[in-house]
Amino acid sequence: MARMQKTKPNQDDRLLVIACGMIAREVLAVKEQLKLDHLDLTCLPAEFHFYPDRIAPAMDKAIEKAKADGYQNIFVGYADCGTGGLLDRVLEKHGVERMAGPHCFAFYQGMDAYAKVADDDMMSFYMTDFLCRQFDAFFMKPLGLDKHPELIKDYFGNYEKLVYIAQTNDPELDKVAEKAAKLLGLVYERRSTGYGDLTAELAQAAAHA
């Protein structure tokens, strides 16, 4: 008897999300929550958070590869994220949409809610679940604060408060955020936002696929 070969899923019926590595866990959580079985995820390096000039050219290559792989439905899990409009130029060239807003700290809160606090948050240092999990790897070690805590004032002296935008309710992450605020000498504020606009925008992109 001949063996049946498994066929690959039709990419025309699937949605590929090309996201920042900082929101990978959250995209997968929304996928599971909404049962978006036809959603696939690939990510650019989370460290691009520090190098926004790398986002647009890397995204250009990622979209070209995705199309070569047969994906017709592509959504970008980035806001502008410090690219100064360069990301939008790439997406316009490819006819691809992205998350609305200036950065993930905005769309996690929801753009309407963010608009109300944006001015008051001008001197705020934002943290998310990801940044709490990676606080040492993303801030302490790269900035040399683990060995030279005297540099804290140089890096964070212009901030007034630390705002933890919480996607989940995890006491361990709360402790990290509170400890970070104390370490940096900032007033601490916690906002429970969940996934904000990420849920609605992924649902809409998946529906179009």
Short mmCIF file of C-alpha atoms in Angstrom, two decimals:
data_model
loop_
_atom_site.label_atom_id
_atom_site.label_comp_id
_atom_site.label_asym_id
_atom_site.label_seq_id
_atom_site.Cartn_x
_atom_site.Cartn_y
_atom_site.Cartn_z
CA MET A 1 0.00 0.00 0.00
CA ALA A 2 1.35 3.41 -0.93
CA ARG A 3 2.08 5.73 1.96
CA MET A 4 0.09 8.94 2.07
CA GLN A 5 2.24 12.04 2.08
CA LYS A 6 1.36 14.97 4.26
CA THR A 7 0.71 18.14 2.32
CA LYS A 8 1.69 21.56 3.53
CA PRO A 9 -1.17 23.92 4.42
CA ASN A 10 -2.25 26.30 1.69
CA GLN A 11 -0.45 29.54 2.49
CA ASP A 12 -3.18 31.50 0.72
CA ASP A 13 -5.47 30.66 3.62
CA ARG A 14 -2.98 31.58 6.34
CA LEU A 15 -1.93 34.81 8.00
CA LEU A 16 1.72 35.46 8.74
CA VAL A 17 2.46 37.94 11.51
CA ILE A 18 5.96 39.40 11.36
CA ALA A 19 6.44 40.84 14.82
CA CYS A 20 8.94 42.35 17.18
CA GLY A 21 10.49 39.65 19.35
CA MET A 22 9.40 41.64 22.38
CA ILE A 23 5.74 40.79 21.73
CA ALA A 24 6.10 37.19 20.53
CA ARG A 25 4.64 35.67 23.72
CA GLU A 26 1.71 38.06 23.59
CA VAL A 27 0.92 37.35 19.93
CA LEU A 28 0.88 33.62 20.68
CA ALA A 29 -1.34 34.22 23.70
CA VAL A 30 -3.86 36.12 21.58
CA LYS A 31 -3.67 33.39 18.93
CA GLU A 32 -4.59 30.78 21.53
CA GLN A 33 -7.22 32.96 23.16
CA LEU A 34 -9.03 33.65 19.87
CA LYS A 35 -8.28 30.21 18.39
CA LEU A 36 -6.59 31.69 15.34
CA ASP A 37 -5.27 28.38 14.07
CA HIS A 38 -4.42 29.84 10.67
CA LEU A 39 -2.05 32.44 12.17
CA ASP A 40 1.69 31.87 11.84
CA LEU A 41 4.32 33.94 13.61
CA THR A 42 7.87 34.94 12.83
CA CYS A 43 9.86 37.60 14.66
CA LEU A 44 12.64 40.07 14.15
CA PRO A 45 15.20 40.27 16.99
CA ALA A 46 13.92 41.88 20.19
CA GLU A 47 17.19 43.82 20.44
CA PHE A 48 16.01 46.01 17.56
CA HIS A 49 14.22 47.88 20.35
CA PHE A 50 17.59 49.56 20.86
CA TYR A 51 18.37 49.86 17.14
CA PRO A 52 15.22 51.14 15.40
CA ASP A 53 17.24 51.97 12.28
CA ARG A 54 17.52 48.21 11.68
CA ILE A 55 13.79 47.54 11.73
CA ALA A 56 12.76 48.82 8.29
CA PRO A 57 15.48 47.09 6.22
CA ALA A 58 15.04 43.85 8.15
CA MET A 59 11.27 44.01 7.67
CA ASP A 60 11.74 44.61 3.95
CA LYS A 61 13.72 41.37 3.68
CA ALA A 62 11.30 39.48 5.95
CA ILE A 63 8.29 40.42 3.83
CA GLU A 64 10.09 39.50 0.62
CA LYS A 65 10.93 36.10 2.09
CA ALA A 66 7.37 35.59 3.31
CA LYS A 67 5.97 36.31 -0.13
CA ALA A 68 8.52 33.97 -1.69
CA ASP A 69 7.32 31.31 0.76
CA GLY A 70 3.79 31.75 -0.56
CA TYR A 71 2.18 34.00 2.05
CA GLN A 72 -0.38 36.37 0.59
CA ASN A 73 -1.74 37.60 3.93
CA ILE A 74 0.87 39.38 6.05
CA PHE A 75 0.45 41.61 9.08
CA VAL A 76 3.23 43.44 10.90
CA GLY A 77 3.39 43.30 14.69
CA TYR A 78 5.18 46.60 15.06
CA ALA A 79 4.07 50.15 15.64
CA ASP A 80 6.37 52.85 14.23
CA CYS A 81 8.79 51.98 17.05
CA GLY A 82 11.22 54.82 16.48
CA THR A 83 11.70 54.30 12.74
CA GLY A 84 10.54 57.83 11.93
CA GLY A 85 8.20 56.66 9.21
CA LEU A 86 10.76 54.42 7.48
CA LEU A 87 8.84 51.29 8.43
CA ASP A 88 5.68 52.69 6.86
CA ARG A 89 7.53 53.31 3.59
CA VAL A 90 8.53 49.65 3.46
CA LEU A 91 5.01 48.48 4.28
CA GLU A 92 3.48 50.81 1.68
CA LYS A 93 5.80 49.31 -0.94
CA HIS A 94 4.58 45.81 -0.10
CA GLY A 95 0.94 46.68 0.60
CA VAL A 96 1.14 45.42 4.18
CA GLU A 97 -0.56 46.82 7.31
CA ARG A 98 0.92 47.20 10.82
CA MET A 99 -0.22 47.87 14.35
CA ALA A 100 -1.45 51.41 14.82
CA GLY A 101 0.47 53.79 17.05
CA PRO A 102 3.95 55.06 17.84
CA HIS A 103 5.10 52.05 19.92
CA CYS A 104 3.93 48.94 21.76
CA PHE A 105 3.52 50.90 24.99
CA ALA A 106 0.73 52.78 23.22
CA PHE A 107 -1.14 49.88 21.62
CA TYR A 108 -0.92 47.78 24.79
CA GLN A 109 -2.78 50.53 26.61
CA GLY A 110 -5.12 51.05 23.68
CA MET A 111 -4.69 54.07 21.45
CA ASP A 112 -7.68 55.91 22.91
CA ALA A 113 -6.43 55.39 26.47
CA TYR A 114 -2.88 56.29 25.50
CA ALA A 115 -3.98 59.55 23.92
CA LYS A 116 -5.38 60.62 27.28
CA VAL A 117 -2.15 59.98 29.21
CA ALA A 118 0.51 60.67 26.57
CA ASP A 119 1.27 64.20 27.73
CA ASP A 120 1.43 63.23 31.40
CA ASP A 121 3.66 60.28 30.53
CA MET A 122 6.30 62.33 28.73
CA MET A 123 8.71 61.78 31.63
CA SER A 124 7.75 58.14 32.22
CA PHE A 125 9.87 55.05 31.69
CA TYR A 126 7.68 52.22 30.45
CA MET A 127 8.06 48.55 31.24
CA THR A 128 6.06 45.59 29.91
CA ASP A 129 5.93 41.93 30.88
CA PHE A 130 8.75 41.23 28.45
CA LEU A 131 10.93 44.01 29.83
CA CYS A 132 10.32 42.79 33.36
CA ARG A 133 11.41 39.29 32.38
CA GLN A 134 14.45 40.66 30.57
CA PHE A 135 15.33 43.60 32.80
CA ASP A 136 18.86 42.43 33.51
CA ALA A 137 19.54 41.37 29.92
CA PHE A 138 17.99 44.46 28.33
CA PHE A 139 18.98 47.22 30.73
CA MET A 140 21.33 46.33 33.56
CA LYS A 141 24.04 44.55 31.57
CA PRO A 142 23.94 46.42 28.22
CA LEU A 143 24.05 49.79 29.99
CA GLY A 144 26.69 48.59 32.44
CA LEU A 145 24.47 49.38 35.41
CA ASP A 146 25.25 46.06 37.08
CA LYS A 147 28.88 47.15 37.44
CA HIS A 148 28.47 50.93 37.45
CA PRO A 149 25.24 51.87 39.26
CA GLU A 150 26.45 55.47 39.37
CA LEU A 151 25.43 55.68 35.70
CA ILE A 152 21.76 55.35 36.62
CA LYS A 153 21.39 59.12 36.98
CA ASP A 154 22.96 59.64 33.56
CA TYR A 155 20.53 57.29 31.87
CA PHE A 156 17.38 57.79 33.91
CA GLY A 157 17.83 61.17 35.57
CA ASN A 158 15.25 62.86 33.31
CA TYR A 159 12.50 60.37 34.11
CA GLU A 160 10.03 60.96 36.92
CA LYS A 161 8.17 57.66 37.16
CA LEU A 162 8.26 54.05 36.03
CA VAL A 163 5.00 52.82 34.55
CA TYR A 164 4.58 49.06 34.41
CA ILE A 165 2.09 48.22 31.65
CA ALA A 166 1.07 44.73 32.72
CA GLN A 167 -0.19 42.25 30.15
CA THR A 168 -0.74 39.57 32.80
CA ASN A 169 -1.18 39.37 36.54
CA ASP A 170 2.09 37.85 37.67
CA PRO A 171 3.29 38.73 41.19
CA GLU A 172 6.87 37.89 40.24
CA LEU A 173 6.84 40.43 37.42
CA ASP A 174 5.29 42.97 39.76
CA LYS A 175 8.23 42.50 42.09
CA VAL A 176 10.69 43.07 39.27
CA ALA A 177 8.96 46.29 38.21
CA GLU A 178 8.76 47.60 41.76
CA LYS A 179 12.41 46.76 42.37
CA ALA A 180 13.38 48.47 39.11
CA ALA A 181 11.52 51.64 40.08
CA LYS A 182 13.29 51.71 43.42
CA LEU A 183 16.66 51.04 41.82
CA LEU A 184 16.17 53.82 39.28
CA GLY A 185 14.81 56.24 41.86
CA LEU A 186 11.46 56.63 40.12
CA VAL A 187 7.87 56.81 41.33
CA TYR A 188 6.14 53.50 40.62
CA GLU A 189 2.82 53.06 38.83
CA ARG A 190 1.21 49.84 37.61
CA ARG A 191 -1.41 49.72 34.86
CA SER A 192 -3.17 46.47 34.09
CA THR A 193 -3.78 46.70 30.35
CA GLY A 194 -3.89 43.14 29.11
CA TYR A 195 -3.04 42.96 25.41
CA GLY A 196 -4.79 46.20 24.54
CA ASP A 197 -5.36 46.82 20.84
CA LEU A 198 -3.22 43.83 19.93
CA THR A 199 -6.20 41.51 20.37
CA ALA A 200 -8.57 43.46 18.14
CA GLU A 201 -6.01 44.14 15.41
CA LEU A 202 -4.86 40.53 15.19
CA ALA A 203 -8.48 39.39 15.09
CA GLN A 204 -9.21 41.81 12.27
CA ALA A 205 -6.12 40.80 10.30
CA ALA A 206 -6.98 37.12 10.75
CA ALA A 207 -10.55 37.70 9.62
CA HIS A 208 -9.32 39.27 6.39
CA ALA A 209 -7.18 36.22 5.76
#
